[in-house]
Structures are given as structure tokens and as C-alpha cells.
XYZ file of C-alpha atoms in Angstrom:
584
model
C 105.508 13.480 76.780
C 107.756 16.191 77.351
C 109.970 14.724 80.414
C 108.057 11.389 81.145
C 111.014 9.223 81.724
C 113.649 11.766 82.883
C 114.455 10.710 86.514
C 112.058 7.928 86.031
C 114.179 5.733 87.963
C 114.424 8.179 90.881
C 110.728 8.444 91.111
C 110.665 4.869 91.175
C 113.122 4.824 94.025
C 110.946 7.338 95.921
C 107.815 5.168 95.619
C 109.456 2.560 97.914
C 111.720 4.780 100.054
C 110.225 8.080 100.364
C 109.433 9.008 104.202
C 105.613 9.450 104.933
C 104.892 12.792 106.350
C 102.249 13.285 108.837
C 98.954 13.813 107.674
C 97.460 17.344 108.040
C 94.043 17.040 109.549
C 91.633 17.261 106.622
C 89.345 20.513 106.685
C 85.854 20.058 105.740
C 84.612 22.477 102.764
C 81.943 24.703 103.781
C 78.596 23.759 102.636
C 79.360 20.262 102.526
C 75.820 18.587 101.631
C 73.820 16.397 103.208
C 74.292 14.162 100.115
C 77.382 12.376 101.814
C 74.850 10.689 104.234
C 74.302 7.936 101.394
C 76.434 6.651 98.921
C 74.949 6.155 95.473
C 76.349 4.451 92.564
C 75.161 3.943 88.813
C 76.343 0.774 86.773
C 77.859 2.500 83.920
C 80.073 5.374 83.149
C 78.084 6.478 80.110
C 74.712 5.449 78.871
C 73.547 5.053 75.329
C 70.105 6.633 74.413
C 67.349 4.543 75.437
C 69.712 2.438 77.856
C 68.391 1.977 81.389
C 70.310 3.224 84.243
C 70.719 0.939 87.257
C 71.112 2.851 90.592
C 72.168 1.352 93.936
C 72.366 3.137 97.218
C 74.072 2.304 100.625
C 72.491 2.259 103.192
C 68.960 1.874 101.771
C 66.846 5.146 101.382
C 64.644 5.759 104.335
C 60.683 5.475 104.363
C 59.440 8.344 102.327
C 62.366 9.374 100.354
C 61.827 10.338 96.573
C 64.149 10.463 93.803
C 63.677 13.139 91.034
C 65.940 13.529 87.649
C 66.744 16.951 86.362
C 68.123 18.191 82.884
C 70.057 21.330 84.203
C 67.374 22.637 86.629
C 64.178 21.277 84.948
C 62.597 18.179 86.421
C 62.107 15.504 83.963
C 60.960 12.586 86.103
C 60.379 11.747 89.685
C 59.190 8.893 92.002
C 58.916 7.559 95.221
C 61.935 5.267 96.469
C 62.226 1.955 98.558
C 65.196 -0.333 98.801
C 68.531 -0.092 97.704
C 68.333 -0.617 93.956
C 66.087 0.806 91.177
C 66.226 1.760 87.360
C 65.341 4.796 85.356
C 65.454 5.321 81.474
C 66.153 8.533 80.514
C 64.972 10.667 77.709
C 66.065 9.342 74.152
C 67.854 12.524 73.609
C 71.489 12.125 72.778
C 74.562 13.874 74.572
C 72.908 15.132 77.633
C 73.622 15.286 81.225
C 71.227 14.780 84.031
C 71.332 14.651 87.726
C 69.564 12.386 90.024
C 68.616 13.751 93.479
C 67.585 11.569 96.214
C 65.722 13.623 99.030
C 63.176 13.630 101.699
C 61.267 16.255 103.618
C 62.083 16.708 107.582
C 59.936 19.223 109.370
C 58.675 20.561 106.163
C 62.229 21.446 105.016
C 63.774 19.285 101.894
C 67.109 17.427 102.436
C 69.194 16.327 99.876
C 70.418 12.522 100.813
C 72.441 11.719 97.774
C 73.001 12.839 94.047
C 74.692 11.477 91.175
C 75.406 12.581 87.503
C 74.167 10.686 84.318
C 75.806 11.033 80.948
C 73.533 9.766 78.078
C 75.957 10.194 75.131
C 76.211 7.627 71.929
C 80.011 8.567 71.704
C 82.269 9.170 74.742
C 84.501 11.510 72.959
C 81.883 14.325 72.844
C 82.410 14.612 76.752
C 85.716 12.975 77.396
C 86.470 11.962 81.056
C 89.859 10.568 80.754
C 91.528 8.585 83.476
C 94.482 6.099 83.133
C 95.881 2.699 83.965
C 99.878 2.135 84.663
C 100.331 -0.908 86.470
C 99.800 -4.418 84.958
C 101.279 -6.977 87.500
C 99.290 -10.580 88.122
C 96.086 -9.371 89.232
C 92.795 -11.001 90.236
C 89.614 -10.142 88.613
C 88.322 -8.747 91.785
C 91.309 -6.556 92.222
C 91.122 -5.406 88.637
C 87.301 -4.779 89.294
C 87.860 -2.873 92.222
C 89.992 -0.370 90.458
C 87.291 -0.080 87.685
C 84.357 0.236 90.041
C 86.085 3.094 91.595
C 86.831 4.712 88.308
C 83.129 4.234 87.291
C 81.853 6.312 90.356
C 83.896 9.320 88.932
C 82.133 8.508 85.369
C 85.587 8.205 83.781
C 84.597 6.803 80.208
C 87.861 6.441 78.587
C 91.207 5.000 79.887
C 94.899 5.637 78.735
C 96.670 2.489 79.264
C 100.222 3.703 79.941
C 103.413 1.669 79.147
C 101.197 -1.285 78.712
C 103.488 -2.296 75.588
C 106.618 -4.344 75.181
C 108.620 -2.014 73.079
C 107.910 1.406 71.455
C 108.608 -0.018 67.858
C 107.036 -3.472 68.906
C 104.035 -2.925 71.146
C 102.981 -6.425 71.387
C 104.964 -8.991 72.707
C 104.852 -12.277 70.340
C 102.160 -12.643 68.059
C 98.376 -12.103 67.951
C 97.970 -15.837 67.821
C 100.503 -16.466 70.313
C 101.154 -13.321 72.662
C 103.840 -13.654 75.232
C 101.825 -13.975 78.842
C 104.718 -12.109 80.994
C 106.958 -9.583 79.240
C 109.192 -6.693 80.471
C 108.697 -3.089 79.581
C 111.361 -0.466 78.986
C 112.115 -0.185 82.637
C 112.156 -3.898 83.093
C 108.476 -4.223 84.880
C 106.769 -7.331 84.375
C 103.890 -7.023 82.300
C 101.064 -9.683 82.502
C 99.128 -9.799 79.311
C 96.177 -11.453 81.237
C 95.995 -8.212 83.463
C 95.568 -6.108 80.466
C 93.030 -8.212 79.101
C 91.039 -8.266 82.331
C 91.237 -4.334 82.573
C 89.815 -3.930 79.163
C 87.022 -6.412 79.868
C 86.097 -4.881 83.019
C 86.322 -1.402 81.643
C 83.867 -2.433 78.691
C 81.685 -3.919 81.145
C 81.201 -0.357 82.456
C 80.877 1.233 79.107
C 84.476 2.866 79.664
C 86.542 2.941 76.424
C 90.204 1.455 76.415
C 92.994 3.377 74.783
C 96.638 1.762 73.923
C 99.215 4.355 74.587
C 102.386 4.669 72.664
C 104.843 7.351 71.386
C 104.337 7.678 68.003
C 107.923 8.164 66.844
C 110.213 5.800 69.281
C 112.414 2.948 68.631
C 114.613 1.045 71.080
C 118.350 0.348 70.014
C 117.598 -2.913 68.653
C 114.883 -1.877 66.235
C 116.693 -2.728 63.258
C 116.068 -6.569 64.016
C 112.267 -5.778 63.830
C 112.653 -3.918 60.260
C 112.943 -0.362 61.415
C 115.100 0.962 58.631
C 117.938 3.785 59.246
C 116.337 5.996 56.452
C 112.995 6.630 58.887
C 114.964 8.294 61.513
C 115.291 11.777 62.629
C 118.874 13.122 62.665
C 120.578 15.903 64.383
C 122.830 17.160 61.357
C 122.398 17.020 57.673
C 125.228 14.450 57.295
C 123.009 11.856 59.567
C 126.052 11.298 61.889
C 123.870 11.248 65.210
C 120.261 10.027 65.372
C 117.946 12.204 67.615
C 117.187 10.261 71.013
C 115.699 10.393 74.255
C 118.416 9.307 76.534
C 117.477 7.034 79.725
C 119.687 5.768 82.516
C 120.820 2.214 81.834
C 119.964 0.300 84.233
C 117.075 0.456 85.029
C 116.037 1.166 81.425
C 116.871 -1.371 78.817
C 117.432 1.423 76.052
C 117.506 5.025 74.998
C 114.405 5.963 72.680
C 115.481 6.885 69.238
C 113.296 9.058 67.314
C 111.586 8.581 63.933
C 110.416 11.035 61.268
C 106.496 11.123 61.953
C 106.023 12.375 58.332
C 107.950 9.364 56.830
C 105.302 7.317 54.858
C 107.330 3.903 55.426
C 107.621 4.641 59.316
C 103.781 5.550 59.225
C 103.043 2.040 57.387
C 105.062 0.194 59.741
C 103.545 1.820 62.749
C 100.023 1.425 61.596
C 101.127 -2.385 61.061
C 102.159 -2.981 64.508
C 98.926 -1.228 65.616
C 97.037 -3.829 63.559
C 98.658 -6.693 65.787
C 97.786 -5.148 68.853
C 94.119 -4.951 67.828
C 94.234 -8.430 66.715
C 95.501 -9.500 70.116
C 93.552 -7.176 72.466
C 90.326 -5.316 72.058
C 91.702 -1.822 72.586
C 89.236 0.878 71.362
C 91.992 3.288 70.130
C 95.368 4.697 70.326
C 96.554 7.272 72.595
C 99.501 8.865 70.956
C 102.412 10.541 72.680
C 105.161 12.984 71.664
C 108.063 14.728 73.370
C 107.391 18.457 72.598
C 109.802 20.811 71.101
C 113.019 19.256 70.665
C 114.830 22.814 70.642
C 117.294 21.528 68.023
C 117.304 21.305 64.325
C 116.306 17.961 62.997
C 117.179 16.626 59.591
C 115.690 13.395 57.289
C 118.310 10.646 56.192
C 118.216 12.826 52.765
C 119.561 15.797 54.889
C 116.203 17.927 54.533
C 115.283 20.234 57.526
C 112.100 18.744 59.506
C 109.469 20.871 60.902
C 108.408 18.380 63.616
C 105.105 20.261 64.728
C 104.074 19.848 60.967
C 104.663 16.150 60.921
C 101.879 14.883 63.606
C 98.872 15.666 61.175
C 100.070 13.528 58.478
C 100.937 10.720 60.813
C 97.332 11.041 62.667
C 95.850 10.905 58.923
C 97.919 7.796 58.263
C 97.038 5.858 61.371
C 93.395 6.758 61.244
C 93.200 5.604 57.705
C 94.616 2.491 58.889
C 92.196 1.823 61.544
C 89.167 4.153 60.696
C 86.862 2.458 63.549
C 89.292 3.238 66.282
C 89.427 6.541 68.356
C 92.662 8.474 68.045
C 93.888 11.284 70.438
C 97.351 12.956 70.590
C 99.208 14.599 73.155
C 100.258 18.201 72.412
C 103.023 18.740 75.057
C 102.888 22.425 76.028
C 100.531 22.919 73.021
C 103.257 21.770 70.597
C 101.780 21.052 67.337
C 98.254 21.365 68.602
C 97.112 23.497 65.719
C 97.769 20.870 63.235
C 96.708 17.820 65.583
C 93.191 19.803 66.082
C 92.627 19.707 62.365
C 93.593 16.061 62.040
C 91.001 13.081 62.618
C 91.490 13.145 66.486
C 88.372 12.487 68.404
C 89.242 15.073 71.153
C 92.404 17.157 72.201
C 94.684 16.608 74.943
C 97.506 18.807 76.432
C 100.083 18.003 78.851
C 100.700 21.361 80.761
C 104.264 22.513 81.358
C 105.724 25.789 81.807
C 105.238 28.316 80.653
C 101.508 27.619 81.365
C 102.099 27.618 85.150
C 99.009 30.251 86.294
C 95.398 29.324 86.497
C 94.678 31.851 83.854
C 96.959 29.418 81.424
C 94.409 26.463 81.828
C 91.638 28.414 80.667
C 93.715 29.966 77.778
C 94.704 26.494 76.606
C 91.128 25.321 76.441
C 89.907 28.184 74.639
C 92.940 27.927 72.215
C 91.889 24.732 71.610
C 88.237 25.560 70.955
C 89.278 27.797 68.218
C 91.684 25.339 66.784
C 88.999 23.011 66.137
C 86.511 25.161 65.435
C 84.722 24.455 68.591
C 84.088 20.830 67.374
C 86.467 18.919 69.771
C 86.578 19.077 73.760
C 89.763 19.098 75.795
C 91.351 16.992 78.575
C 94.503 18.481 80.277
C 97.179 16.258 81.781
C 98.170 18.750 84.541
C 100.095 16.875 87.365
C 99.318 18.462 90.979
C 101.668 19.042 93.799
C 104.698 18.041 91.627
C 107.692 18.462 94.078
C 105.255 16.923 97.059
C 105.126 13.849 94.912
C 108.826 13.110 95.466
C 108.102 11.723 98.755
C 105.190 9.852 100.008
C 102.380 12.169 101.563
C 99.022 13.471 100.422
C 97.742 15.692 97.714
C 96.633 19.040 99.127
C 92.871 18.957 98.722
C 92.383 22.725 98.144
C 94.994 22.853 95.394
C 93.381 20.075 93.473
C 89.777 21.273 93.947
C 90.790 24.679 92.793
C 92.404 23.636 89.827
C 89.454 21.216 88.871
C 87.070 23.928 89.418
C 88.961 26.199 86.849
C 89.360 23.407 84.406
C 85.613 22.266 84.566
C 84.523 25.761 84.342
C 86.183 26.422 81.245
C 84.684 23.256 79.740
C 87.813 20.870 79.893
C 88.551 17.769 81.868
C 91.580 16.685 84.022
C 93.483 13.615 83.700
C 94.199 12.688 87.067
C 92.482 9.508 88.121
C 93.495 5.903 87.879
C 94.830 3.248 90.068
C 95.881 6.277 92.148
C 95.821 10.039 91.438
C 98.624 11.509 89.191
C 101.338 13.622 90.592
C 104.148 13.058 88.064
C 104.467 12.413 84.423
C 105.813 9.043 85.114
C 102.380 7.717 85.850
C 103.236 4.507 88.031
C 104.567 6.950 90.701
C 102.103 6.971 93.510
C 103.735 8.432 96.401
C 100.979 10.682 97.156
C 97.418 9.581 98.163
C 94.018 11.397 98.595
C 92.671 12.269 101.913
C 89.096 11.148 102.516
C 88.023 14.682 102.174
C 89.439 14.900 98.730
C 88.013 11.665 97.388
C 84.409 12.736 98.784
C 84.869 16.301 97.227
C 85.985 14.840 93.992
C 82.845 12.714 93.505
C 80.738 15.681 93.769
C 83.037 17.381 91.179
C 82.853 14.576 88.813
C 79.016 14.346 89.250
C 78.635 18.119 88.578
C 80.729 18.142 85.495
C 78.482 15.356 83.951
C 75.091 16.714 85.166
C 75.644 20.116 83.635
C 78.123 19.250 80.764
C 75.489 20.911 78.207
C 76.503 24.320 79.890
C 80.171 23.367 80.470
C 81.200 21.503 77.557
C 78.624 21.832 74.895
C 79.278 25.075 73.115
C 78.441 28.676 73.842
C 80.462 31.999 73.789
C 82.657 33.086 76.780
C 81.768 36.813 77.922
C 82.183 39.097 80.743
C 78.840 39.406 82.523
C 78.410 42.618 84.499
C 77.967 41.412 87.955
C 78.632 43.121 91.508
C 78.210 42.245 95.094
C 76.838 44.062 98.256
C 80.455 43.663 99.956
C 81.003 40.102 101.425
C 83.186 39.568 98.867
C 85.406 41.416 96.300
C 84.614 40.296 92.357
C 86.875 40.488 89.338
C 86.608 39.905 85.952
C 88.761 36.668 85.003
C 91.926 36.184 85.199
C 92.047 35.636 88.740
C 93.657 38.092 91.375
C 94.818 37.049 94.872
C 92.171 37.973 97.320
C 89.265 37.955 94.916
C 86.512 35.991 93.432
C 87.011 35.703 89.613
C 84.081 35.744 87.194
C 83.852 33.640 84.184
C 80.902 34.073 82.052
C 79.539 31.945 78.899
C 76.214 32.417 76.777
C 74.677 29.177 76.061
C 71.428 29.506 74.056
C 69.119 31.470 76.006
C 71.217 31.122 79.211
C 73.711 33.115 80.695
C 76.322 30.976 82.956
C 78.241 32.833 85.451
C 80.915 30.992 87.361
C 82.397 32.530 90.448
C 85.994 30.861 91.333
C 87.086 31.951 94.624
C 90.557 33.046 95.228
C 89.925 34.915 98.253
C 92.131 32.986 100.542
C 94.627 31.463 97.827
C 98.220 31.573 98.481
C 99.241 31.145 94.840
C 97.938 31.680 91.559
C 100.184 28.618 90.004
C 97.812 25.844 89.802
C 100.228 23.183 90.201
C 100.839 24.225 93.969
C 104.055 22.303 93.945
C 104.884 22.041 97.492
C 101.348 21.831 98.596
C 100.624 25.068 100.319
C 97.288 26.222 98.478
C 94.790 27.166 101.319
C 90.971 26.447 101.629
C 88.845 29.494 100.675
C 86.615 30.735 103.423
C 83.076 29.811 102.867
C 80.709 32.879 102.861
C 76.827 32.434 103.091
C 74.005 34.609 101.971
C 76.137 36.635 99.158
C 74.123 39.746 97.943
C 74.537 40.077 94.189
C 73.558 42.622 91.044
C 73.450 41.803 87.828
C 72.893 43.823 84.669
C 70.912 41.679 82.424
C 70.103 42.121 78.817
C 66.582 40.927 78.651
C 63.525 39.943 80.890
C 64.764 37.237 83.206
C 62.644 34.083 83.215
C 64.414 32.029 85.836
C 67.365 32.158 87.946
C 69.175 29.130 89.583
C 72.665 28.031 91.138
C 74.412 24.913 91.418
C 77.955 23.956 93.248
C 79.870 21.091 93.770
C 80.483 22.304 97.182
C 76.698 22.669 98.011
C 74.257 19.863 98.473
C 76.239 17.510 96.268
C 75.738 19.621 93.279
C 71.721 19.820 93.149
C 70.522 22.956 91.544
C 68.454 25.365 93.470
C 66.314 27.931 92.006
C 66.704 31.493 93.493
C 64.048 34.253 94.079
C 65.105 37.471 92.519
C 63.913 40.870 91.818
C 64.219 42.716 88.371
C 63.746 46.498 87.900
C 64.596 47.567 84.362
C 67.857 45.808 83.586
C 69.097 45.572 87.419
C 68.780 42.052 88.811
C 69.007 41.323 92.516
C 69.462 38.120 94.223
C 71.156 36.342 97.095
C 73.631 33.298 96.686
C 73.256 30.720 99.552
C 76.953 29.866 99.746
C 80.126 30.098 98.076
C 83.501 28.151 98.679
C 85.660 26.964 95.892
C 83.158 27.209 92.874
C 79.708 28.261 92.266
C 77.678 28.180 89.170
C 74.855 30.702 88.288
C 72.598 30.253 85.362
C 70.272 33.023 84.366
C 67.463 31.874 81.761
C 66.025 34.653 79.612
């Protein structure tokens, strides 16, 4: 990653010495659903077609409670509910998202008690929801299980095992037949091989895939002893007087990282061989490949030829895929560096680590749309976008509205956010855990991830972005995307016979910089009963809305009137993000 190890020692020091700030009293988002009354879980992060879903709920559902299952806004099943666990077999269709809604009627009024998303997909990379693991000390199965269970509740279906490896050029310590039980990584942390095994097994038990992380062109200073040849490196001059390297402070790091030429066939073969040893020792499901972005300096081969570094990644990916065709492959495009070629390579989804100049909310949407274009709309996107970056220099808390507004934008454009692991990410050095999530953020993110899963066929399954003509009666001020301070921004997308309209609320936003470095982003003021006008392009059959901020994401059909092409309706509530769906 671009600056992953820069200042890592300082980050570790801050983990242990940072002064904890007084917590700001959490605010409750408007429209907080009754769905927070009960806690609901599923046994898997993802289900294969035909696989049974096991639900558990705590406390037990009250007498008379019902559960229904929806695909988008259409009910596909319903039954009474007794006790604290039950099963459901979804329709056999592949790559579909569903919402389970537990509800009861009180005084004739329906009340949502709990809701949860269900992903039925034979391959996780169609709708990747990527998380991470970054600490591998001696851990019990119970401790490992608790981390994985938490990630399962957010439907994380793939995990990046960050800095699990021994050396960049020799990721496995020992041999596949005799792996070293305890070894040190590049910053001299003790890594327990058994903990990695436990994490992979626990992830697989929840249908979560495990991806081994490594820099694709890194070698430490003693790499020659392992057979890494001088002819494979990148050089800063045509006379090969100086290897390109990523400098690191020593101590605590054991070496700088010297860079190889990704397009060199001998290095590609060597890397593939080292990966083969990894897969023989550990049941990883694929390879998460990292790079360092634009080096901003001329680079040369051993022979003195100039190297276009961005163009080297596609042939490297093709080589490692050919060596392990049954494994998944994804590569980090740091600030989009090399992404066009990466998208054309045999990668399973696209991944962008977001740095300047992509600082605005509008940039997040543009990256996702660019990735769609690069991949001919065949690969979805995960963004590694680190929140409250400066705040994470010290112990404290993530700013809840900053995280939710950023996730709302990323999810509305069809992306996913790499943010959840043993902790939430605030820095590019993943073990940094200075910032914690407040309880309101934990609960809200559960709804956001349920929402992303339940409506993935509208959010992440094709369609064409557009600018639907919509106006309001005065409670809010609307503008077509990109966002403006003091406005509610409209993002539209046509998906089949459905017009999707996202409303993203920047009315009270203090900044349009998504990272919110110092944690000053404000909660948007919730508004209710918002009158809206839409200029339709046909006869409207149905109109409904759903929001992760309202009723646990459960969909609600809305009454409307249509006169000619003018459609009028009332939106029950808006806080961070609403999704309106018009069915023609």
C-alpha cells in the first residue's frame, strides 16, 4: 500500500501510549428502528443456492410474532415464529439478496422487531464484503471464534490476512511439511501459525473466504540467501547502481523493502512458487496482492531498460493466476495506480486504497464508476478508505456520522468499504486500533450492512446511473450529485424496470471531505413526512422506499398519485440515506 509502513513504529507507540479522550455522548440517529429491540443472527455470511439458513434471535420472539422474507419489496415467504431459532430455505436463484423481517402487530399497527439481510451467492466475489485480520498472537479458539462471529453478523464474506507472513520474499516460515510454529514478521511481532490456522478454519465455518496478503514485488535485505537474483530488481538508474526500496526505520523493522520488477518472468515464477508453499501449508482461498502506488521516479531493469511500473501488474497477475487457477486474486490499486490494467487481468473484484487527490465524497463515487468502466461492468469494487485519520493518532472514538455518511455514499454507488476486522480501520497500518466504535455506530453499521446485502441486486448488480428529475415541497433542498453543503444530494440509477433514487443528506455536514480527519462531521437533522415530486417516464406500478436509518432497513410501500408524468408522494423519514424505488 502507498504509505502502509511509513511511521508504523509511531503508530504502534501510539497504540500503547495515546491518551484516551473523553467520549462524546452518542447521539441517536433519527428514525432509529424498533428493530433494535431484538438481536438477530444468521449462521453464515453467505449461502449457496439451496442451502438452509439458520436464524437465532435474542430474546425469543414474543407470542404472535411473524417472520417474512422479501426479495426487494416482494414477499417470497412468511410464517409464524416461536422460540429463539428457526430455519428457512431461500429460493434457488443464484446471486440474490433477501431481507428477513420479524414483526408483530400492536393495536392494529405493524411493528418491526428485528431484520437481517441474507446473501444467496455461489461465489463471494460477485458481491464482495471485505474485512481484515491483522493480529496473530497466541489465541484460544473461543477468542478467534468471537472475532469471526462478530464479522459474520456484518456479513463479511472475505478476509484479508494482513501481515501474516514471515518475509515478503518468503511468506511461509519453514516448509509446508514443517512450518515454524512461532515466527517474527517485519516489525518483529510474534506470529503464531496455529492462530492463522484457527482463523481460517473459523472463517470457513461461516462461509467466509481467507485471502493471504503480500506485497507483489517486495524482498528484504537477505533475499539473496533465498534465491532472489539481483537481475530481478527495479533500479533507480540505468547503470543499476541503486535498487529502488521502501525505507523503514530499523529498529523496530528488520529491513527495508527492496522492490522487484513485477514483469520479470523469473520473479513471477519465484513468487508463484512461494505461494504454492503457502497453499500447501494453509488452506488460504486466494491472494491479496499489494503495491506501493506511483513511485514518482524513473525505474529501470537490470539491463537498463525503462520500466512502466503501472503496466507490469497485469502480466504479473496473469502469471500468478495461471500458477494457481483455482484461487481468488485481487490487487490493490493505490490511488487507482495501474487499475485499468488490473481490471483487465484475471482479478475477481477491484480494490482501491483511497488517498489524495481523491478526498471528496464525489471522488468515492467516481472511483467506483471508473472501476465499472475499466472492467466493462463485470467486477464490483471494494474501497480501503481510512476514516478519522488524524484522530487515529491517539486513543479515542470514531466519529459516527462521518463513518455512516461515507458508507452511505460508497454503498449507494455500489461499492463496499474495507473497514471491519478485529477493530475498525483508521490507519493504513492495520494493527493500529487506537479508535473504537461507540455503541451507536456498532448498531447502525449492522443495519447498513444488512441493507447492502438485502438490496444488493439494486445496489451492486448492474444498472445505469442517471439524474432522475425529482423535487420537493420545501422541507429539504435537493441537488443532483455531486454533493453540496446544506443540500440533500440525489443519485439515480436505472435497473431494469426500476428507477432507483438515493437521497444522501449533507444538510448539516461540516465538510465534504469523506475522511473527516479530526472527527468534526455532524449528524444530519432527521426530517419526517417529506413531500416529493417525480417526473416519471411511464406508468408507475409501485413505489417503495427503504433506509438503513429507518425500521432496520425494512421496505415500505408508499402511496402515490400520478397525473400524466407527474408523480407525488410522501417520504416518511430521512436522516443519512434513503433509497426510493419506482417500479414501472
